[in-house]
Amino acid sequence: MKLRSLFTFLWSATLILGTLNVFAKGLNPSYLRCEYKVDPVTDVSNPRLSWVLASDENNQVQTAYQILVSTSKESLTERDADLWNSGKVNGRDTYQIVYNGKPLKSRDLCYWKVRSWDKNGVAGPWSEAATWEMGLLSKTEWKGKWIGLDLDHLGKGKVYHLPPAPYLRKEIFIKKGLKKARLYITALGVYEMNVNGQKAGDARLTPGWTDYDKRVYYQTYNVTTSLKEGPNALAAQLSYGWYAGYLGYGLLVQNPVVRGFYGRVPTLKAQLEIQYADGTTETFSTDETWKASQGALLESDLLNGETYDARLEFKDWGKTGFNDKSWKNAEIFPDKGERKVQVYPGPPVKVTQELAVKSVTPRPDGTYIFDLAQNFAGVISLKVKGRAGDTIRLRYGEKLHPDGRLMTENLRMARATDTYILRGDAAGETWEPKFTFHGFQYVEIKGLKEAPSKDMLTGLVVGSDTPKVGSFETDNAMANQLYSNIDWTQRANYLEIPTDCPQRDERIAWTGDAQVYAKSATFNRDVASFFTKWIVDLNDGQYESGAYPLYAPRPNLRWHDTFSPGWMEAGIICPYQVYRAYADTRMIAEGWTYMVRFMDFLEKRSKGTHVFVENSFTDISPKGGFGDWLSFGKKTPPDLLASFYYCYCADLMTEMAGAIGNGKDKKRFTETAAAIRKAITEHYTDADGKFKCNAKAYGDGEGYVDGALGFTGHTQTVYANAIYMNIVKPADKTKAGNFLAALLKENGNKMSTGFLGAKPMLPALSATGHSDEAYHLFLSKEFPSWGFEVANGSTTIWERWDSFTKEDGFKYNAAMNSFSHYAFGAVCEWMFGNAAGIKSVKPGFAEFIIRPEIAPDGMGNDGVNELKASLQSMNGLIASEWSKKSGTLRMKVMVPVNTIANIYVPASNAGQVKLNNKTLATSKDVQVTGSEAGYVIVKAGSGTFEFVAEK
Ligand code: BGC
């Protein structure tokens, strides 16, 4: 090329690329994460990396990436990166990228960065550097012994055995030239560690709940700047937690064991590893030279609360120079050889928000009720002034009785009471319980000498710190409150494990609740690492037979708690939802043998018939399992539902086998699913495609949940699930949808569904052309409905639609009436997936559909005319918004870089639609690919698209 033409070429290329902003912008990677976390410590030997791309330009994709990993920030260059230089890797992947560099050792600190090439093959800028650090990869590296102090004999009282909590301390000497310090720490029980009087980290209830016989997790704290040359103090408080405290309804059901399911004495294991500038190292570990004592924390229990006598407080016991001569030497406790010690894989449990008190009301008995205006899980921070020995008793409740008393009946045997005894500090004193949590909105305080002010209490919201990724807003106040209720209930219950409820003596991870809600959860918060942790609990809890348990972890709370259809399938459904939301195939691969064992169990149970006929589960309690828990009217046979779930699991296994490249199992489960469908059709449907059952086989229903009501195969729950789980052939779906709509109508347009039927209800209606009916149920304020709860003042999702009504108060047995129970919140799935229409096509939303369902007209103030929803996916922000006004429909869609969206614009033909003020039909920004039942379909790459459709 001649110089002049080369110049012209370059000049025009610059002009073209310049208009596209390629040179100026490129692709910018940010939000670098390793194993779903920012700058974490991990013990995954080949951790997975991810980033999110941004660009100002439409229709952008990554065509290649390059990752550098190095042992220092300085060497994080292409020339010097000493752990991994991926080189230029072609492809769109920006997540689940497996580290493939030099083998990593314990304690390695890895710096990494990434850059991406865009669709024009132009490399963007390098990202900022991020890190991850390797934990202790082998148990043999643990020098710390299990230490504690057996105070169990001091647990007193008639109803509750609540011994004081142990305090442990040790002074150490740090030589000159400290360069780096890491504290590795875990407990059987729960701990808080202080270094020179400062709490290490901000997590609570560490190290969490696991099957402690199998594994316990540890935390790693960077304490380099908390230590100083010379003497330093390490001071830990221990409590009973899930290991040694009360759990679930053990006490209520008079189980032979009510506490101490794993052990009686909480113990601590820690080691502080020091690196000096001269290259030498030193390790201080827990051993018999640590000192131990009881102290001010007289009682400490997750379910029952804490009692703290501030008069017994050790002043500055966490600092150096404290006289611990009178303390005992710590006791050493044996380890269990088979118990793994691993890095905590989940998001930390933390205080995620503070809530101010809205009002304080005096009661005739001299107590005061503080209202925090929101039902949540957590504790309070108390600020008081008074005389030494003054005793403040705090009780917690979700509701008040109509006469203004605190309602605590629904807490059952959970005492949920904290007591603070003042030391009498003239300057006032503050206290917050550490090793407990409550589910509450109201706090009753007894023992105040004067009328308190509102700022005496602050609510501390505690939960697993799962980043918020979803938003949902409409012009309908009820729907907005409902969404807020869903998210609050998720926050209150995603606390270490997915609990059923945070208030009463239960708080266990019921698998049925977890599975019906799992998909909904992914629309609200990033729950990838939360489930990474819990799926291990679930696999650890699998029975020898292959059945997944009713709850995981599974202490022996009641002899007949084993498994149930509709619950146990969580072992398949939850990993599947994680796969769909985050494209996580590692969870599938690691859990595969457990999942296959479960499928084998089902096959064996069906005696090779691939269907569960009536009375297939009479050996469990209740018979048939829990079935469509809390439904109304005639019962759906639990065996029929078990068969549906079997089929659903076989389908999910087929897809997951494909995702991990296991062709053999893919074939197996494809065949299994076909056999189940056939067997279900033969056994449970009549010639019209109507579902039926042999009701007589259940006799009087004795032993079944609500068995006396009788059984029928023709229920809302059956059709909702048959459509949702694709039990019926695509061609028969309309018929099933019509049966469902007819059953609804027969029932006065009301749901009769329980936990298993409510979740698929609206999606099934929407899938079969009954979107308007779905909207009517969604927006209804009549019992039973979501709106009914909102109309009755809910700030969370309730266990029952009418857990409380303004008219009748608490008409139910308080023993089962939680006001923070997320199962019915599973409607969230429809709100995002249908009302906003955000549906993933490819895992991780690499390709997705935006197909909003527009609410019917003519609902006045009870309708929806505007809706805005968004989801921060693995690929970035997806948004779907629509509004309708006098015949004009506006729609706005945000498609993140590197993704493809199939946008369904509600209009009968492309000619009616404008895109960004121009005629859609001639737009070059998107591609009109077809039309379908009232929608024009448009394919788009990244960008923001505003459509206007005139009627
Ligand atoms: C829990 C439920 C759970 C159920 C089993 C209840 O006590 O709170 O949500 O799934 O038991 O039916």
Short mmCIF file of C-alpha atoms in Angstrom, two decimals, residues 476-868:
data_model
loop_
_atom_site.label_atom_id
_atom_site.label_comp_id
_atom_site.label_asym_id
_atom_site.label_seq_id
_atom_site.Cartn_x
_atom_site.Cartn_y
_atom_site.Cartn_z
CA ASN A 476 -49.68 -0.32 42.35
CA ALA A 477 -48.91 0.23 46.03
CA MET A 478 -50.00 -3.27 46.99
CA ALA A 479 -47.65 -4.91 44.49
CA ASN A 480 -44.78 -2.74 45.69
CA GLN A 481 -45.42 -3.62 49.31
CA LEU A 482 -45.65 -7.27 48.33
CA TYR A 483 -42.24 -7.09 46.69
CA SER A 484 -40.80 -5.42 49.75
CA ASN A 485 -42.36 -8.16 51.89
CA ILE A 486 -40.80 -10.85 49.74
CA ASP A 487 -37.33 -9.36 49.96
CA TRP A 488 -37.56 -8.78 53.71
CA THR A 489 -38.70 -12.35 54.25
CA GLN A 490 -35.82 -13.62 52.17
CA ARG A 491 -33.39 -11.52 54.17
CA ALA A 492 -34.87 -12.75 57.44
CA ASN A 493 -34.61 -16.38 56.42
CA TYR A 494 -31.47 -16.54 54.34
CA LEU A 495 -29.50 -16.46 57.52
CA GLU A 496 -26.67 -18.97 57.33
CA ILE A 497 -29.09 -21.53 55.88
CA PRO A 498 -32.44 -21.06 54.15
CA THR A 499 -34.64 -21.29 57.23
CA ASP A 500 -38.40 -21.67 57.22
CA CYS A 501 -38.88 -18.89 59.73
CA PRO A 502 -36.66 -16.82 62.01
CA GLN A 503 -38.81 -16.49 65.13
CA ARG A 504 -40.19 -19.70 66.61
CA ASP A 505 -38.42 -22.82 67.81
CA GLU A 506 -37.80 -24.07 64.31
CA ARG A 507 -35.44 -21.98 62.12
CA ILE A 508 -34.31 -25.02 60.21
CA ALA A 509 -33.70 -25.33 56.50
CA TRP A 510 -36.85 -27.11 55.39
CA THR A 511 -36.07 -28.46 51.96
CA GLY A 512 -39.61 -28.03 50.62
CA ASP A 513 -39.67 -24.34 51.39
CA ALA A 514 -36.16 -24.00 50.00
CA GLN A 515 -36.98 -25.67 46.70
CA VAL A 516 -40.20 -23.80 45.98
CA TYR A 517 -38.52 -20.49 46.64
CA ALA A 518 -35.02 -21.02 45.18
CA LYS A 519 -35.72 -19.49 41.78
CA SER A 520 -37.46 -16.49 43.32
CA ALA A 521 -34.46 -15.94 45.54
CA THR A 522 -32.18 -15.57 42.53
CA PHE A 523 -34.23 -12.62 41.27
CA ASN A 524 -33.77 -10.67 44.49
CA ARG A 525 -30.28 -11.30 45.68
CA ASP A 526 -27.09 -12.91 44.55
CA VAL A 527 -27.47 -16.24 46.32
CA ALA A 528 -24.77 -18.14 44.42
CA SER A 529 -22.34 -18.54 47.29
CA PHE A 530 -25.20 -18.91 49.79
CA PHE A 531 -26.36 -22.01 47.92
CA THR A 532 -22.80 -23.16 47.33
CA LYS A 533 -22.61 -23.51 51.09
CA TRP A 534 -26.06 -24.95 51.67
CA ILE A 535 -25.96 -27.57 48.93
CA VAL A 536 -23.03 -29.10 50.77
CA ASP A 537 -25.19 -29.23 53.92
CA LEU A 538 -27.90 -30.88 51.87
CA ASN A 539 -25.54 -33.45 50.38
CA ASP A 540 -24.05 -34.08 53.82
CA GLY A 541 -27.59 -34.75 55.02
CA GLN A 542 -28.48 -37.27 52.34
CA TYR A 543 -29.67 -40.59 53.77
CA GLU A 544 -27.96 -43.86 52.97
CA SER A 545 -31.03 -44.74 50.93
CA GLY A 546 -30.39 -41.78 48.66
CA ALA A 547 -33.28 -39.68 49.97
CA TYR A 548 -32.51 -36.04 50.71
CA PRO A 549 -33.73 -35.04 54.15
CA LEU A 550 -36.62 -32.87 55.32
CA TYR A 551 -34.13 -30.27 56.47
CA ALA A 552 -30.39 -29.80 56.27
CA PRO A 553 -28.30 -29.83 58.37
CA ARG A 554 -30.37 -32.50 60.07
CA PRO A 555 -29.88 -32.98 63.78
CA ASN A 556 -32.22 -35.62 65.23
CA LEU A 557 -35.01 -33.25 66.21
CA ARG A 558 -37.80 -35.82 66.05
CA TRP A 559 -37.49 -39.54 65.52
CA HIS A 560 -39.83 -39.75 62.58
CA ASP A 561 -38.42 -36.81 60.60
CA THR A 562 -36.98 -38.38 57.49
CA PHE A 563 -37.97 -37.31 53.99
CA SER A 564 -40.96 -36.25 51.97
CA PRO A 565 -41.84 -35.89 48.31
CA GLY A 566 -41.94 -32.20 47.45
CA TRP A 567 -39.20 -31.57 50.01
CA MET A 568 -36.40 -33.98 49.22
CA GLU A 569 -36.25 -32.89 45.56
CA ALA A 570 -34.49 -29.75 46.77
CA GLY A 571 -31.31 -31.76 46.21
CA ILE A 572 -31.95 -31.60 42.46
CA ILE A 573 -33.99 -28.41 42.10
CA CYS A 574 -31.73 -26.03 44.04
CA PRO A 575 -28.50 -26.87 42.19
CA TYR A 576 -30.50 -26.61 38.97
CA GLN A 577 -31.71 -23.10 39.82
CA VAL A 578 -28.17 -22.09 40.71
CA TYR A 579 -27.04 -23.46 37.36
CA ARG A 580 -29.72 -21.53 35.50
CA ALA A 581 -29.02 -18.26 37.29
CA TYR A 582 -25.23 -18.36 37.43
CA ALA A 583 -24.20 -20.98 34.84
CA ASP A 584 -22.59 -22.88 37.68
CA THR A 585 -21.74 -26.37 36.47
CA ARG A 586 -19.25 -27.08 39.25
CA MET A 587 -22.04 -27.43 41.79
CA ILE A 588 -23.64 -29.96 39.49
CA ALA A 589 -20.43 -31.87 38.90
CA GLU A 590 -19.57 -31.96 42.60
CA GLY A 591 -23.05 -33.02 43.59
CA TRP A 592 -23.61 -35.45 40.75
CA THR A 593 -23.10 -38.69 42.65
CA TYR A 594 -25.53 -37.46 45.34
CA MET A 595 -28.09 -36.50 42.74
CA VAL A 596 -27.78 -39.76 40.85
CA ARG A 597 -28.09 -41.67 44.12
CA PHE A 598 -31.32 -39.79 44.75
CA MET A 599 -32.66 -40.67 41.30
CA ASP A 600 -31.75 -44.31 41.97
CA PHE A 601 -33.68 -44.08 45.21
CA LEU A 602 -36.77 -42.82 43.39
CA GLU A 603 -36.50 -45.50 40.76
CA LYS A 604 -36.22 -48.19 43.38
CA ARG A 605 -39.13 -46.73 45.32
CA SER A 606 -41.32 -46.79 42.24
CA LYS A 607 -40.45 -50.47 41.97
CA GLY A 608 -39.33 -49.83 38.44
CA THR A 609 -42.83 -48.65 37.43
CA HIS A 610 -41.76 -45.00 37.15
CA VAL A 611 -44.85 -43.79 38.91
CA PHE A 612 -45.86 -43.54 42.53
CA VAL A 613 -49.29 -45.03 42.81
CA GLU A 614 -51.60 -44.28 45.71
CA ASN A 615 -50.09 -45.16 49.10
CA SER A 616 -46.50 -45.36 47.87
CA PHE A 617 -45.19 -43.54 50.92
CA THR A 618 -47.05 -44.99 53.87
CA ASP A 619 -43.81 -45.67 55.71
CA ILE A 620 -43.03 -42.00 56.31
CA SER A 621 -44.63 -39.54 58.67
CA PRO A 622 -47.02 -38.02 57.85
CA LYS A 623 -48.07 -40.67 55.36
CA GLY A 624 -47.31 -39.56 51.82
CA GLY A 625 -45.21 -36.73 53.21
CA PHE A 626 -46.36 -33.14 53.59
CA GLY A 627 -48.02 -32.92 50.19
CA ASP A 628 -49.50 -29.63 49.12
CA TRP A 629 -48.94 -28.20 52.59
CA LEU A 630 -51.54 -25.65 53.74
CA SER A 631 -53.86 -26.12 50.77
CA PHE A 632 -57.64 -25.84 50.96
CA GLY A 633 -60.35 -28.32 50.17
CA LYS A 634 -59.91 -31.82 48.84
CA LYS A 635 -56.30 -32.90 48.87
CA THR A 636 -54.08 -33.47 45.91
CA PRO A 637 -52.76 -37.02 46.33
CA PRO A 638 -49.20 -36.71 47.56
CA ASP A 639 -48.27 -39.72 45.44
CA LEU A 640 -49.41 -37.94 42.32
CA LEU A 641 -47.29 -34.95 43.26
CA ALA A 642 -44.39 -37.27 44.06
CA SER A 643 -44.70 -38.69 40.54
CA PHE A 644 -44.72 -35.18 39.05
CA TYR A 645 -41.62 -34.25 41.01
CA TYR A 646 -39.95 -37.45 39.90
CA CYS A 647 -40.57 -36.48 36.29
CA TYR A 648 -39.44 -32.91 36.87
CA CYS A 649 -36.23 -34.13 38.51
CA ALA A 650 -35.57 -36.50 35.60
CA ASP A 651 -35.91 -33.55 33.19
CA LEU A 652 -33.61 -31.36 35.25
CA MET A 653 -31.10 -34.20 35.50
CA THR A 654 -31.21 -34.58 31.73
CA GLU A 655 -30.41 -30.91 31.26
CA MET A 656 -27.74 -30.90 33.94
CA ALA A 657 -26.12 -34.05 32.58
CA GLY A 658 -25.85 -32.21 29.28
CA ALA A 659 -24.36 -29.19 31.01
CA ILE A 660 -21.54 -31.26 32.50
CA GLY A 661 -21.07 -33.28 29.32
CA ASN A 662 -22.24 -36.57 30.75
CA GLY A 663 -23.83 -38.17 27.71
CA LYS A 664 -24.49 -41.49 29.36
CA ASP A 665 -26.54 -40.02 32.17
CA LYS A 666 -28.23 -37.63 29.78
CA LYS A 667 -29.50 -40.60 27.85
CA ARG A 668 -30.50 -42.41 31.00
CA PHE A 669 -32.55 -39.52 32.37
CA THR A 670 -34.12 -38.71 29.01
CA GLU A 671 -35.42 -42.26 29.01
CA THR A 672 -36.43 -42.10 32.64
CA ALA A 673 -38.42 -38.91 32.06
CA ALA A 674 -40.22 -40.43 29.09
CA ALA A 675 -41.06 -43.55 31.09
CA ILE A 676 -42.38 -41.44 33.98
CA ARG A 677 -44.54 -39.31 31.69
CA LYS A 678 -46.00 -42.42 30.15
CA ALA A 679 -46.65 -44.06 33.51
CA ILE A 680 -48.23 -40.93 34.93
CA THR A 681 -50.52 -40.58 31.95
CA GLU A 682 -51.56 -44.19 32.20
CA HIS A 683 -52.17 -44.20 35.89
CA TYR A 684 -53.33 -40.70 36.70
CA THR A 685 -55.25 -39.40 33.66
CA ASP A 686 -58.48 -40.35 32.00
CA ALA A 687 -59.23 -40.40 28.29
CA ASP A 688 -59.99 -36.63 28.32
CA GLY A 689 -56.60 -35.77 29.73
CA LYS A 690 -58.17 -35.01 33.07
CA PHE A 691 -56.15 -35.98 36.12
CA LYS A 692 -57.70 -38.54 38.44
CA CYS A 693 -56.74 -40.78 41.30
CA ASN A 694 -58.09 -43.78 43.08
CA ALA A 695 -59.42 -41.87 46.07
CA LYS A 696 -60.79 -45.02 47.63
CA ALA A 697 -57.29 -46.38 48.03
CA TYR A 698 -56.71 -43.77 50.72
CA GLY A 699 -59.63 -45.05 52.80
CA ASP A 700 -60.49 -42.43 55.41
CA GLY A 701 -57.15 -40.74 54.87
CA GLU A 702 -55.91 -41.57 58.35
CA GLY A 703 -52.28 -40.61 58.79
CA TYR A 704 -52.24 -38.27 55.77
CA VAL A 705 -52.08 -34.49 56.16
CA ASP A 706 -55.74 -33.40 56.14
CA GLY A 707 -56.56 -36.88 54.84
CA ALA A 708 -60.11 -36.66 56.18
CA LEU A 709 -60.88 -34.07 53.49
CA GLY A 710 -60.55 -36.76 50.83
CA PHE A 711 -58.41 -36.86 47.68
CA THR A 712 -58.87 -35.96 44.05
CA GLY A 713 -56.57 -35.78 41.07
CA HIS A 714 -58.53 -32.88 39.60
CA THR A 715 -57.15 -29.92 41.58
CA GLN A 716 -55.65 -26.54 40.83
CA THR A 717 -52.37 -27.78 42.27
CA VAL A 718 -52.28 -30.71 39.88
CA TYR A 719 -52.80 -28.64 36.72
CA ALA A 720 -50.55 -25.82 37.86
CA ASN A 721 -47.74 -28.32 38.40
CA ALA A 722 -48.54 -30.40 35.31
CA ILE A 723 -48.11 -27.27 33.18
CA TYR A 724 -45.13 -25.84 35.06
CA MET A 725 -43.26 -29.13 35.11
CA ASN A 726 -44.18 -30.03 31.53
CA ILE A 727 -45.85 -33.23 32.66
CA VAL A 728 -48.43 -32.77 29.92
CA LYS A 729 -47.32 -32.67 26.32
CA PRO A 730 -47.06 -29.17 24.79
CA ALA A 731 -50.13 -29.93 22.68
CA ASP A 732 -52.15 -30.75 25.79
CA LYS A 733 -51.13 -27.71 27.75
CA THR A 734 -53.99 -25.55 26.59
CA LYS A 735 -56.41 -28.18 27.78
CA ALA A 736 -54.69 -28.39 31.15
CA GLY A 737 -54.71 -24.58 31.34
CA ASN A 738 -58.42 -24.58 30.68
CA PHE A 739 -59.02 -27.14 33.42
CA LEU A 740 -57.01 -24.94 35.74
CA ALA A 741 -58.91 -21.80 34.78
CA ALA A 742 -62.22 -23.64 35.17
CA LEU A 743 -61.28 -24.96 38.59
CA LEU A 744 -60.37 -21.44 39.64
CA LYS A 745 -63.67 -20.12 38.42
CA GLU A 746 -65.58 -22.87 40.19
CA ASN A 747 -63.81 -21.81 43.34
CA GLY A 748 -64.92 -18.18 43.02
CA ASN A 749 -61.64 -17.18 41.34
CA LYS A 750 -59.73 -18.17 44.42
CA MET A 751 -56.71 -20.32 44.91
CA SER A 752 -57.00 -23.55 46.83
CA THR A 753 -53.26 -24.17 46.54
CA GLY A 754 -50.73 -24.81 49.28
CA PHE A 755 -46.92 -24.53 49.22
CA LEU A 756 -46.50 -26.83 46.26
CA GLY A 757 -49.38 -25.47 44.25
CA ALA A 758 -49.06 -21.73 44.78
CA LYS A 759 -45.65 -21.38 43.18
CA PRO A 760 -46.53 -22.75 39.73
CA MET A 761 -50.04 -21.24 39.76
CA LEU A 762 -49.44 -17.91 38.05
CA PRO A 763 -46.67 -19.16 35.73
CA ALA A 764 -48.99 -21.99 34.62
CA LEU A 765 -51.87 -19.62 33.94
CA SER A 766 -49.57 -17.32 31.99
CA ALA A 767 -48.14 -20.21 30.01
CA THR A 768 -51.56 -21.30 28.82
CA GLY A 769 -53.08 -18.03 27.70
CA HIS A 770 -54.60 -17.06 31.04
CA SER A 771 -52.41 -14.10 31.83
CA ASP A 772 -55.41 -11.98 32.81
CA GLU A 773 -56.48 -14.58 35.38
CA ALA A 774 -52.93 -14.63 36.68
CA TYR A 775 -53.01 -10.86 37.10
CA HIS A 776 -56.36 -11.00 38.86
CA LEU A 777 -54.99 -13.47 41.40
CA PHE A 778 -51.81 -11.47 41.76
CA LEU A 779 -53.63 -8.23 42.41
CA SER A 780 -56.53 -9.63 44.43
CA LYS A 781 -56.96 -8.43 47.97
CA GLU A 782 -59.44 -11.11 48.87
CA PHE A 783 -58.60 -14.15 50.91
CA PRO A 784 -56.61 -16.17 50.01
CA SER A 785 -54.13 -13.95 48.21
CA TRP A 786 -50.91 -12.02 48.50
CA GLY A 787 -52.85 -8.78 48.47
CA PHE A 788 -54.94 -10.01 51.38
CA GLU A 789 -51.82 -10.16 53.55
CA VAL A 790 -50.77 -6.70 52.43
CA ALA A 791 -54.25 -5.33 53.12
CA ASN A 792 -53.95 -6.78 56.59
CA GLY A 793 -50.77 -4.89 57.29
CA SER A 794 -48.00 -7.34 56.47
CA THR A 795 -44.39 -6.25 56.06
CA THR A 796 -43.25 -9.82 55.35
CA ILE A 797 -44.72 -12.97 53.80
CA TRP A 798 -46.76 -15.04 56.23
CA GLU A 799 -47.00 -18.76 56.73
CA ARG A 800 -50.75 -18.55 56.15
CA TRP A 801 -52.60 -16.08 53.98
CA ASP A 802 -54.64 -15.08 56.99
CA SER A 803 -52.10 -15.45 59.76
CA PHE A 804 -53.62 -12.25 61.02
CA THR A 805 -56.67 -10.34 59.85
CA LYS A 806 -57.83 -6.94 60.90
CA GLU A 807 -61.28 -8.43 61.36
CA ASP A 808 -60.57 -11.62 63.27
CA GLY A 809 -57.07 -11.12 64.66
CA PHE A 810 -55.15 -14.35 65.15
CA LYS A 811 -57.69 -17.02 64.45
CA TYR A 812 -55.18 -19.80 64.03
CA ASN A 813 -53.39 -22.05 66.34
CA ALA A 814 -50.45 -19.90 67.38
CA ALA A 815 -48.28 -23.00 67.27
CA MET A 816 -48.05 -22.71 63.52
CA ASN A 817 -48.41 -19.12 62.59
CA SER A 818 -45.18 -17.57 61.45
CA PHE A 819 -45.17 -14.05 60.08
CA SER A 820 -41.94 -14.53 58.20
CA HIS A 821 -42.21 -17.57 55.97
CA TYR A 822 -41.07 -17.18 52.39
CA ALA A 823 -42.80 -20.15 50.71
CA PHE A 824 -45.75 -18.15 49.35
CA GLY A 825 -43.26 -15.48 48.30
CA ALA A 826 -42.44 -17.79 45.40
CA VAL A 827 -44.82 -15.62 43.36
CA CYS A 828 -41.70 -13.50 42.90
CA GLU A 829 -40.74 -15.86 40.12
CA TRP A 830 -43.82 -14.81 38.16
CA MET A 831 -43.37 -11.12 38.96
CA PHE A 832 -39.94 -11.08 37.31
CA GLY A 833 -40.42 -13.92 34.86
CA ASN A 834 -43.86 -12.99 33.57
CA ALA A 835 -45.09 -9.56 34.66
CA ALA A 836 -41.68 -8.10 33.77
CA GLY A 837 -41.03 -11.02 31.44
CA ILE A 838 -37.34 -11.63 32.21
CA LYS A 839 -36.67 -15.25 31.27
CA SER A 840 -33.29 -16.85 30.82
CA VAL A 841 -32.69 -18.84 27.66
CA LYS A 842 -29.08 -19.70 28.33
CA PRO A 843 -27.73 -20.22 31.84
CA GLY A 844 -26.48 -17.04 33.45
CA PHE A 845 -28.77 -14.97 31.17
CA ALA A 846 -26.18 -15.04 28.37
CA GLU A 847 -29.24 -15.13 26.18
CA PHE A 848 -32.63 -14.18 27.53
CA ILE A 849 -36.17 -13.26 26.67
CA ILE A 850 -37.98 -10.11 27.65
CA ARG A 851 -41.64 -10.90 27.22
CA PRO A 852 -43.65 -8.73 29.56
CA GLU A 853 -47.23 -9.58 30.26
CA ILE A 854 -49.23 -6.41 30.29
CA ALA A 855 -51.79 -6.18 33.06
CA PRO A 856 -55.43 -6.18 31.95
CA ASP A 857 -57.21 -2.87 31.53
CA GLY A 858 -60.18 -1.82 33.55
CA MET A 859 -58.85 -2.65 37.00
CA GLY A 860 -58.78 0.98 38.08
CA ASN A 861 -56.54 1.64 41.04
CA ASP A 862 -56.18 -2.08 41.61
CA GLY A 863 -54.49 -2.57 38.27
CA VAL A 864 -50.96 -2.04 37.05
CA ASN A 865 -50.22 0.58 34.43
CA GLU A 866 -46.50 0.85 34.96
CA LEU A 867 -43.90 -1.71 35.87
CA LYS A 868 -40.12 -1.52 36.21
#
